[in-house]
PDB file of C-alpha atoms in Angstrom:
ATOM      1  CA  MET A   1     -75.748  43.112 -23.486  1.00 73.00           C
ATOM      2  CA  VAL A   2     -72.700  44.256 -21.882  1.00 83.00           C
ATOM      3  CA  ASP A   3     -72.561  48.087 -20.977  1.00 87.00           C
ATOM      4  CA  TRP A   4     -69.041  48.583 -20.796  1.00 88.00           C
ATOM      5  CA  ALA A   5     -69.425  52.568 -20.609  1.00 88.00           C
ATOM      6  CA  GLN A   6     -70.271  51.612 -16.981  1.00 89.00           C
ATOM      7  CA  LEU A   7     -67.564  49.033 -16.219  1.00 89.00           C
ATOM      8  CA  PRO A   8     -63.896  50.678 -16.087  1.00 88.00           C
ATOM      9  CA  ASP A   9     -60.668  48.542 -16.230  1.00 87.00           C
ATOM     10  CA  SER A  10     -57.889  49.320 -13.986  1.00 88.00           C
ATOM     11  CA  SER A  11     -56.704  52.613 -15.726  1.00 88.00           C
ATOM     12  CA  PHE A  12     -60.354  53.809 -15.017  1.00 89.00           C
ATOM     13  CA  GLU A  13     -61.203  53.532 -18.854  1.00 88.00           C
ATOM     14  CA  VAL A  14     -63.887  51.694 -20.728  1.00 89.00           C
ATOM     15  CA  GLU A  15     -63.363  51.966 -24.443  1.00 93.00           C
ATOM     16  CA  HIS A  16     -60.089  49.557 -24.342  1.00 93.00           C
ATOM     17  CA  VAL A  17     -61.359  46.262 -22.933  1.00 95.00           C
ATOM     18  CA  PRO A  18     -64.236  45.574 -25.636  1.00 94.00           C
ATOM     19  CA  ARG A  19     -61.594  46.349 -28.253  1.00 96.00           C
ATOM     20  CA  LEU A  20     -59.095  43.961 -27.066  1.00 96.00           C
ATOM     21  CA  LEU A  21     -61.577  41.383 -26.175  1.00 96.00           C
ATOM     22  CA  GLU A  22     -62.406  41.482 -30.027  1.00 95.00           C
ATOM     23  CA  ARG A  23     -59.343  41.119 -31.102  1.00 96.00           C
ATOM     24  CA  VAL A  24     -58.570  38.083 -29.160  1.00 96.00           C
ATOM     25  CA  THR A  25     -61.691  36.434 -30.212  1.00 95.00           C
ATOM     26  CA  LEU A  26     -60.564  36.930 -33.768  1.00 94.00           C
ATOM     27  CA  HIS A  27     -57.214  35.692 -33.624  1.00 90.00           C
ATOM     28  CA  ASP A  28     -54.431  34.848 -31.122  1.00 88.00           C
ATOM     29  CA  ASP A  29     -52.878  38.374 -30.484  1.00 93.00           C
ATOM     30  CA  PRO A  30     -50.279  38.006 -27.371  1.00 94.00           C
ATOM     31  CA  ALA A  31     -50.224  41.610 -27.195  1.00 96.00           C
ATOM     32  CA  ALA A  32     -53.628  41.998 -26.516  1.00 96.00           C
ATOM     33  CA  TRP A  33     -53.785  39.495 -24.196  1.00 96.00           C
ATOM     34  CA  ALA A  34     -51.024  41.219 -22.191  1.00 95.00           C
ATOM     35  CA  GLU A  35     -52.784  44.444 -22.167  1.00 95.00           C
ATOM     36  CA  LEU A  36     -56.158  42.789 -21.007  1.00 95.00           C
ATOM     37  CA  GLU A  37     -54.351  41.361 -18.280  1.00 93.00           C
ATOM     38  CA  TRP A  38     -53.097  44.336 -16.751  1.00 93.00           C
ATOM     39  CA  ARG A  39     -56.558  46.113 -17.420  1.00 94.00           C
ATOM     40  CA  LEU A  40     -58.420  43.519 -15.755  1.00 94.00           C
ATOM     41  CA  VAL A  41     -56.461  42.384 -12.942  1.00 91.00           C
ATOM     42  CA  LEU A  42     -55.350  45.306 -10.682  1.00 81.00           C
ATOM     43  CA  GLU A  43     -52.509  45.761  -8.478  1.00 70.00           C
ATOM     44  CA  HIS A  44     -52.539  43.893  -4.961  1.00 66.00           C
ATOM     45  CA  ASP A  45     -54.606  40.947  -6.130  1.00 74.00           C
ATOM     46  CA  LEU A  46     -57.850  43.142  -7.032  1.00 83.00           C
ATOM     47  CA  VAL A  47     -60.014  43.005 -10.272  1.00 89.00           C
ATOM     48  CA  SER A  48     -61.422  45.802 -11.897  1.00 89.00           C
ATOM     49  CA  PRO A  49     -65.118  45.730 -12.903  1.00 91.00           C
ATOM     50  CA  ALA A  50     -64.525  45.148 -16.453  1.00 92.00           C
ATOM     51  CA  GLY A  51     -62.652  42.010 -15.344  1.00 93.00           C
ATOM     52  CA  PHE A  52     -65.841  40.378 -14.140  1.00 92.00           C
ATOM     53  CA  ALA A  53     -67.783  41.690 -17.141  1.00 93.00           C
ATOM     54  CA  ALA A  54     -65.204  40.145 -19.333  1.00 95.00           C
ATOM     55  CA  LEU A  55     -65.682  36.490 -17.672  1.00 96.00           C
ATOM     56  CA  PRO A  56     -68.560  35.227 -20.380  1.00 96.00           C
ATOM     57  CA  GLN A  57     -65.989  35.966 -23.244  1.00 96.00           C
ATOM     58  CA  LEU A  58     -63.194  34.577 -21.849  1.00 97.00           C
ATOM     59  CA  VAL A  59     -65.035  31.420 -20.969  1.00 97.00           C
ATOM     60  CA  ARG A  60     -66.084  31.228 -24.562  1.00 97.00           C
ATOM     61  CA  LEU A  61     -62.697  30.922 -25.440  1.00 97.00           C
ATOM     62  CA  ALA A  62     -61.492  28.881 -22.803  1.00 97.00           C
ATOM     63  CA  PRO A  63     -61.665  25.584 -24.635  1.00 97.00           C
ATOM     64  CA  ARG A  64     -58.992  26.853 -27.442  1.00 95.00           C
ATOM     65  CA  SER A  65     -57.090  29.278 -25.366  1.00 96.00           C
ATOM     66  CA  ALA A  66     -54.604  28.833 -22.869  1.00 96.00           C
ATOM     67  CA  GLU A  67     -54.751  32.596 -22.447  1.00 97.00           C
ATOM     68  CA  ALA A  68     -58.413  32.708 -21.490  1.00 97.00           C
ATOM     69  CA  ARG A  69     -58.059  29.926 -19.158  1.00 97.00           C
ATOM     70  CA  ALA A  70     -55.217  31.617 -17.514  1.00 96.00           C
ATOM     71  CA  LEU A  71     -56.775  35.126 -17.206  1.00 96.00           C
ATOM     72  CA  ALA A  72     -60.359  34.156 -16.134  1.00 97.00           C
ATOM     73  CA  GLY A  73     -58.727  31.699 -13.711  1.00 96.00           C
ATOM     74  CA  ARG A  74     -56.775  34.926 -12.260  1.00 94.00           C
ATOM     75  CA  ILE A  75     -59.643  36.818 -12.007  1.00 94.00           C
ATOM     76  CA  LEU A  76     -61.514  34.581 -10.275  1.00 94.00           C
ATOM     77  CA  GLU A  77     -58.786  33.464  -7.650  1.00 92.00           C
ATOM     78  CA  ARG A  78     -59.418  37.122  -6.644  1.00 88.00           C
ATOM     79  CA  ALA A  79     -63.200  37.008  -6.440  1.00 86.00           C
ATOM     80  CA  ALA A  80     -63.201  36.939  -2.690  1.00 81.00           C
ATOM     81  CA  GLY A  81     -61.157  40.237  -2.783  1.00 73.00           C
ATOM     82  CA  HIS A  82     -62.676  43.757  -1.544  1.00 68.00           C
ATOM     83  CA  HIS A  83     -63.749  44.590  -5.382  1.00 67.00           C
ATOM     84  CA  GLY A  84     -67.251  46.176  -4.592  1.00 72.00           C
ATOM     85  CA  GLN A  85     -68.492  44.050  -7.681  1.00 77.00           C
ATOM     86  CA  ASP A  86     -70.523  41.239  -5.548  1.00 76.00           C
ATOM     87  CA  GLU A  87     -73.372  41.693  -7.786  1.00 84.00           C
ATOM     88  CA  LEU A  88     -71.582  41.786 -11.274  1.00 80.00           C
ATOM     89  CA  LEU A  89     -69.788  38.783 -10.183  1.00 84.00           C
ATOM     90  CA  ALA A  90     -73.077  37.253  -9.191  1.00 86.00           C
ATOM     91  CA  ASP A  91     -74.590  37.521 -12.553  1.00 89.00           C
ATOM     92  CA  ARG A  92     -71.956  35.884 -14.206  1.00 90.00           C
ATOM     93  CA  ALA A  93     -72.650  32.644 -12.161  1.00 93.00           C
ATOM     94  CA  ASP A  94     -73.517  30.796 -15.713  1.00 95.00           C
ATOM     95  CA  ALA A  95     -70.518  31.649 -16.806  1.00 95.00           C
ATOM     96  CA  VAL A  96     -68.819  30.625 -14.067  1.00 96.00           C
ATOM     97  CA  ALA A  97     -70.296  27.276 -13.745  1.00 97.00           C
ATOM     98  CA  GLU A  98     -69.635  26.592 -17.330  1.00 97.00           C
ATOM     99  CA  PHE A  99     -65.680  27.389 -16.928  1.00 97.00           C
ATOM    100  CA  GLY A 100     -65.532  24.804 -14.293  1.00 97.00           C
ATOM    101  CA  ARG A 101     -66.943  22.113 -17.045  1.00 97.00           C
ATOM    102  CA  VAL A 102     -64.315  23.520 -19.393  1.00 98.00           C
ATOM    103  CA  LEU A 103     -61.819  22.910 -17.062  1.00 98.00           C
ATOM    104  CA  ASP A 104     -62.772  19.637 -15.984  1.00 97.00           C
ATOM    105  CA  ASP A 105     -62.668  18.334 -19.418  1.00 97.00           C
ATOM    106  CA  HIS A 106     -59.410  20.367 -19.880  1.00 97.00           C
ATOM    107  CA  LEU A 107     -57.775  18.583 -16.873  1.00 97.00           C
ATOM    108  CA  ARG A 108     -58.621  15.491 -18.286  1.00 97.00           C
ATOM    109  CA  SER A 109     -56.057  16.090 -21.219  1.00 96.00           C
ATOM    110  CA  ARG A 110     -53.312  16.541 -19.177  1.00 96.00           C
ATOM    111  CA  PRO A 111     -52.330  19.499 -20.353  1.00 96.00           C
ATOM    112  CA  ALA A 112     -49.314  21.670 -20.160  1.00 96.00           C
ATOM    113  CA  ASP A 113     -51.274  24.078 -18.106  1.00 96.00           C
ATOM    114  CA  TYR A 114     -52.583  21.570 -15.901  1.00 97.00           C
ATOM    115  CA  LEU A 115     -51.524  23.380 -12.327  1.00 97.00           C
ATOM    116  CA  VAL A 116     -52.963  26.652 -13.692  1.00 97.00           C
ATOM    117  CA  SER A 117     -55.922  25.088 -14.727  1.00 97.00           C
ATOM    118  CA  LEU A 118     -56.306  23.146 -11.567  1.00 98.00           C
ATOM    119  CA  ARG A 119     -56.111  26.559  -9.662  1.00 97.00           C
ATOM    120  CA  ALA A 120     -59.029  28.360 -11.456  1.00 97.00           C
ATOM    121  CA  ARG A 121     -60.966  25.096 -10.813  1.00 98.00           C
ATOM    122  CA  LEU A 122     -60.201  25.532  -7.056  1.00 97.00           C
ATOM    123  CA  ALA A 123     -61.348  29.142  -7.635  1.00 95.00           C
ATOM    124  CA  VAL A 124     -64.601  28.122  -9.207  1.00 96.00           C
ATOM    125  CA  ALA A 125     -65.316  25.943  -6.367  1.00 95.00           C
ATOM    126  CA  GLY A 126     -64.643  28.846  -4.154  1.00 93.00           C
ATOM    127  CA  GLU A 127     -61.645  27.320  -2.384  1.00 95.00           C
ATOM    128  CA  PHE A 128     -59.839  30.558  -2.907  1.00 93.00           C
ATOM    129  CA  HIS A 129     -57.047  30.181  -0.487  1.00 93.00           C
ATOM    130  CA  TRP A 130     -55.719  26.730  -2.076  1.00 96.00           C
ATOM    131  CA  ALA A 131     -56.172  28.279  -5.484  1.00 94.00           C
ATOM    132  CA  ASN A 132     -53.934  31.220  -4.463  1.00 91.00           C
ATOM    133  CA  ALA A 133     -51.646  28.828  -2.674  1.00 92.00           C
ATOM    134  CA  LEU A 134     -50.556  25.973  -4.789  1.00 93.00           C
ATOM    135  CA  GLU A 135     -47.164  26.341  -6.638  1.00 93.00           C
ATOM    136  CA  GLY A 136     -46.792  22.671  -7.664  1.00 94.00           C
ATOM    137  CA  PHE A 137     -45.072  21.054  -4.677  1.00 95.00           C
ATOM    138  CA  THR A 138     -41.267  21.538  -6.359  1.00 93.00           C
ATOM    139  CA  ASP A 139     -40.795  23.837  -2.988  1.00 92.00           C
ATOM    140  CA  ASP A 140     -43.833  25.106  -1.791  1.00 95.00           C
ATOM    141  CA  ILE A 141     -43.780  27.192   1.792  1.00 95.00           C
ATOM    142  CA  HIS A 142     -46.811  27.698   3.796  1.00 95.00           C
ATOM    143  CA  HIS A 143     -47.040  29.084   7.406  1.00 95.00           C
ATOM    144  CA  VAL A 144     -49.183  27.946  10.081  1.00 96.00           C
ATOM    145  CA  ARG A 145     -49.954  28.585  13.812  1.00 96.00           C
ATOM    146  CA  CYS A 146     -49.653  25.367  16.195  1.00 97.00           C
ATOM    147  CA  PRO A 147     -53.304  25.404  17.538  1.00 96.00           C
ATOM    148  CA  HIS A 148     -52.017  24.144  21.032  1.00 95.00           C
ATOM    149  CA  CYS A 149     -48.898  26.324  21.686  1.00 96.00           C
ATOM    150  CA  GLY A 150     -49.068  29.144  19.517  1.00 96.00           C
ATOM    151  CA  ALA A 151     -45.789  28.352  17.513  1.00 95.00           C
ATOM    152  CA  GLU A 152     -45.463  29.794  14.149  1.00 95.00           C
ATOM    153  CA  LEU A 153     -44.447  26.810  11.983  1.00 97.00           C
ATOM    154  CA  THR A 154     -42.889  27.105   8.549  1.00 97.00           C
ATOM    155  CA  VAL A 155     -44.112  24.012   6.567  1.00 97.00           C
ATOM    156  CA  ALA A 156     -41.955  22.999   3.203  1.00 97.00           C
ATOM    157  CA  ILE A 157     -43.430  20.601   1.032  1.00 97.00           C
ATOM    158  CA  GLY A 158     -41.150  19.611  -2.065  1.00 95.00           C
ATOM    159  CA  ARG A 159     -38.054  18.615  -3.495  1.00 92.00           C
ATOM    160  CA  PHE A 160     -36.163  19.428  -0.377  1.00 92.00           C
ATOM    161  CA  GLY A 161     -38.564  17.412   2.152  1.00 96.00           C
ATOM    162  CA  CYS A 162     -41.634  17.594   3.514  1.00 97.00           C
ATOM    163  CA  TYR A 163     -40.998  18.827   7.054  1.00 97.00           C
ATOM    164  CA  ALA A 164     -42.322  21.453   9.656  1.00 97.00           C
ATOM    165  CA  GLN A 165     -39.681  23.721  10.791  1.00 96.00           C
ATOM    166  CA  LEU A 166     -39.243  26.019  13.838  1.00 95.00           C
ATOM    167  CA  TRP A 167     -35.918  28.170  14.930  1.00 93.00           C
ATOM    168  CA  ASP A 168     -35.121  28.310  18.456  1.00 91.00           C
ATOM    169  CA  GLY A 169     -32.199  30.938  18.404  1.00 90.00           C
ATOM    170  CA  PRO A 170     -29.589  29.302  16.013  1.00 93.00           C
ATOM    171  CA  VAL A 171     -31.039  25.980  16.717  1.00 94.00           C
ATOM    172  CA  GLU A 172     -33.279  24.520  13.914  1.00 95.00           C
ATOM    173  CA  LEU A 173     -36.285  22.239  15.185  1.00 96.00           C
ATOM    174  CA  ARG A 174     -37.842  20.260  12.350  1.00 96.00           C
ATOM    175  CA  ARG A 175     -40.319  17.387  12.165  1.00 97.00           C
ATOM    176  CA  GLU A 176     -41.222  15.520   9.181  1.00 97.00           C
ATOM    177  CA  LEU A 177     -44.726  15.570   7.931  1.00 98.00           C
ATOM    178  CA  ARG A 178     -46.889  12.755   8.136  1.00 98.00           C
ATOM    179  CA  PRO A 179     -48.752  12.454   5.019  1.00 98.00           C
ATOM    180  CA  ALA A 180     -52.430  10.959   5.013  1.00 98.00           C
ATOM    181  CA  ALA A 181     -53.525   7.775   3.085  1.00 97.00           C
ATOM    182  CA  GLY A 182     -55.312   8.350   0.032  1.00 95.00           C
ATOM    183  CA  THR A 183     -58.204   6.266   1.558  1.00 95.00           C
ATOM    184  CA  GLU A 184     -57.971   8.677   4.761  1.00 95.00           C
ATOM    185  CA  LEU A 185     -58.934  12.027   2.624  1.00 97.00           C
ATOM    186  CA  THR A 186     -62.212  13.841   2.672  1.00 96.00           C
ATOM    187  CA  GLY A 187     -63.579  16.909   0.959  1.00 96.00           C
ATOM    188  CA  THR A 188     -61.149  18.926  -0.959  1.00 97.00           C
ATOM    189  CA  GLY A 189     -58.351  16.997  -0.421  1.00 97.00           C
ATOM    190  CA  ARG A 190     -59.670  13.872  -1.666  1.00 98.00           C
ATOM    191  CA  TRP A 191     -60.938  15.463  -4.673  1.00 98.00           C
ATOM    192  CA  LEU A 192     -57.353  16.869  -5.199  1.00 98.00           C
ATOM    193  CA  TYR A 193     -55.721  13.733  -4.870  1.00 98.00           C
ATOM    194  CA  ARG A 194     -57.744  11.787  -6.669  1.00 98.00           C
ATOM    195  CA  THR A 195     -57.793  14.191  -9.721  1.00 98.00           C
ATOM    196  CA  ALA A 196     -54.017  14.474  -9.601  1.00 97.00           C
ATOM    197  CA  LEU A 197     -53.808  10.621  -9.956  1.00 97.00           C
ATOM    198  CA  ARG A 198     -56.348  10.196 -12.441  1.00 96.00           C
ATOM    199  CA  ASP A 199     -54.476  12.652 -14.360  1.00 97.00           C
ATOM    200  CA  GLY A 200     -51.130  10.756 -14.190  1.00 96.00           C
ATOM    201  CA  GLN A 201     -49.798  13.967 -11.857  1.00 97.00           C
ATOM    202  CA  ASP A 202     -47.684  11.777  -9.330  1.00 96.00           C
ATOM    203  CA  THR A 203     -45.852  14.776  -7.864  1.00 96.00           C
ATOM    204  CA  LEU A 204     -49.226  16.521  -7.500  1.00 97.00           C
ATOM    205  CA  ALA A 205     -50.954  13.614  -5.637  1.00 97.00           C
ATOM    206  CA  GLU A 206     -48.134  12.907  -3.311  1.00 97.00           C
ATOM    207  CA  GLY A 207     -47.952  16.676  -2.229  1.00 97.00           C
ATOM    208  CA  PHE A 208     -51.589  16.627  -1.507  1.00 98.00           C
ATOM    209  CA  ARG A 209     -51.482  13.525   0.733  1.00 98.00           C
ATOM    210  CA  HIS A 210     -48.671  15.597   2.808  1.00 98.00           C
ATOM    211  CA  LEU A 211     -50.935  19.086   2.544  1.00 97.00           C
ATOM    212  CA  PHE A 212     -53.942  17.363   3.949  1.00 98.00           C
ATOM    213  CA  GLY A 213     -51.856  15.176   6.393  1.00 98.00           C
ATOM    214  CA  THR A 214     -50.569  15.766  10.033  1.00 98.00           C
ATOM    215  CA  VAL A 215     -47.990  18.252  11.290  1.00 97.00           C
ATOM    216  CA  GLU A 216     -46.140  17.781  14.585  1.00 97.00           C
ATOM    217  CA  CYS A 217     -45.077  20.743  16.396  1.00 97.00           C
ATOM    218  CA  PRO A 218     -41.449  20.981  16.699  1.00 96.00           C
ATOM    219  CA  ASP A 219     -41.856  23.051  20.027  1.00 95.00           C
ATOM    220  CA  CYS A 220     -44.479  21.092  22.013  1.00 96.00           C
ATOM    221  CA  GLY A 221     -44.946  17.933  19.891  1.00 96.00           C
ATOM    222  CA  SER A 222     -48.667  18.127  19.524  1.00 97.00           C
ATOM    223  CA  LEU A 223     -50.242  17.161  16.327  1.00 97.00           C
ATOM    224  CA  CYS A 224     -52.630  18.545  13.962  1.00 97.00           C
ATOM    225  CA  ASN A 225     -54.182  18.622  10.354  1.00 97.00           C
ATOM    226  CA  LEU A 226     -51.969  20.913   8.332  1.00 97.00           C
ATOM    227  CA  ALA A 227     -54.514  21.852   5.619  1.00 97.00           C
ATOM    228  CA  SER A 228     -57.218  22.582   8.429  1.00 96.00           C
ATOM    229  CA  GLU A 229     -55.129  25.128  10.284  1.00 96.00           C
ATOM    230  CA  TYR A 230     -53.965  26.651   6.997  1.00 96.00           C
ATOM    231  CA  THR A 231     -57.663  26.883   5.782  1.00 95.00           C
ATOM    232  CA  PHE A 232     -58.503  28.595   9.524  1.00 93.00           C
ATOM    233  CA  ALA A 233     -56.012  31.229   8.763  1.00 92.00           C
ATOM    234  CA  ASN A 234     -56.375  31.824   5.162  1.00 91.00           C
ATOM    235  CA  ARG A 235     -59.745  31.157   3.955  1.00 86.00           C
ATOM    236  CA  PRO A 236     -61.430  34.375   3.112  1.00 80.00           C
ATOM    237  CA  VAL A 237     -64.914  35.088   4.542  1.00 66.00           C
ATOM    238  CA  MET A 238     -67.397  35.979   1.807  1.00 56.00           C
ATOM    239  CA  ARG A 239     -69.747  38.730   2.161  1.00 51.00           C
TER     240      ARG A 239
END
């Protein structure tokens, strides 16, 4: 039983979230979903205590509700933040695991909210840096530091090309990314690539080959693994 009186929302109020959850459980209510979102997810990508408390009910709604999937995903994408609710989140482990199973089934149906659901699935797996970084490879921009010379590189993956870029004054230095072969991928990269292929998401699959491939530094010419450098710089340290 949830003691909502001890779980404030983003406005430090306790009475609204259970009422809103009841409304969206009974019928689709766009106004209630909109209010739930700002009450559960704080500014600066933090989550209110009521957000983690609401996860089990959101997960129960997730098989039939895009809004529930999106909101539960947004909450979990921010689970590595400084929210002070680690014990409450740990108590929701069963709901998080069930959400992962729901998302696995949902992704196979090739839904309209595929990218949102894939990001949520990454958050369930604790891959928070990727859950917050993926934009669909229409024009994704990432920033990494060359591990050899320290140059700050801008990496683009999308419809305008896949390359690493560096400016030397007014002069642009650019090198094309070297995509990994699907058979070379391991770990998260392999799972993302195979999942996208399975579900007919060709743009995502090709993007993952580049994201988990090799980048050549336009400054010093050295090679490094793009995903490894991005992960090193951006993966949060879980407490």
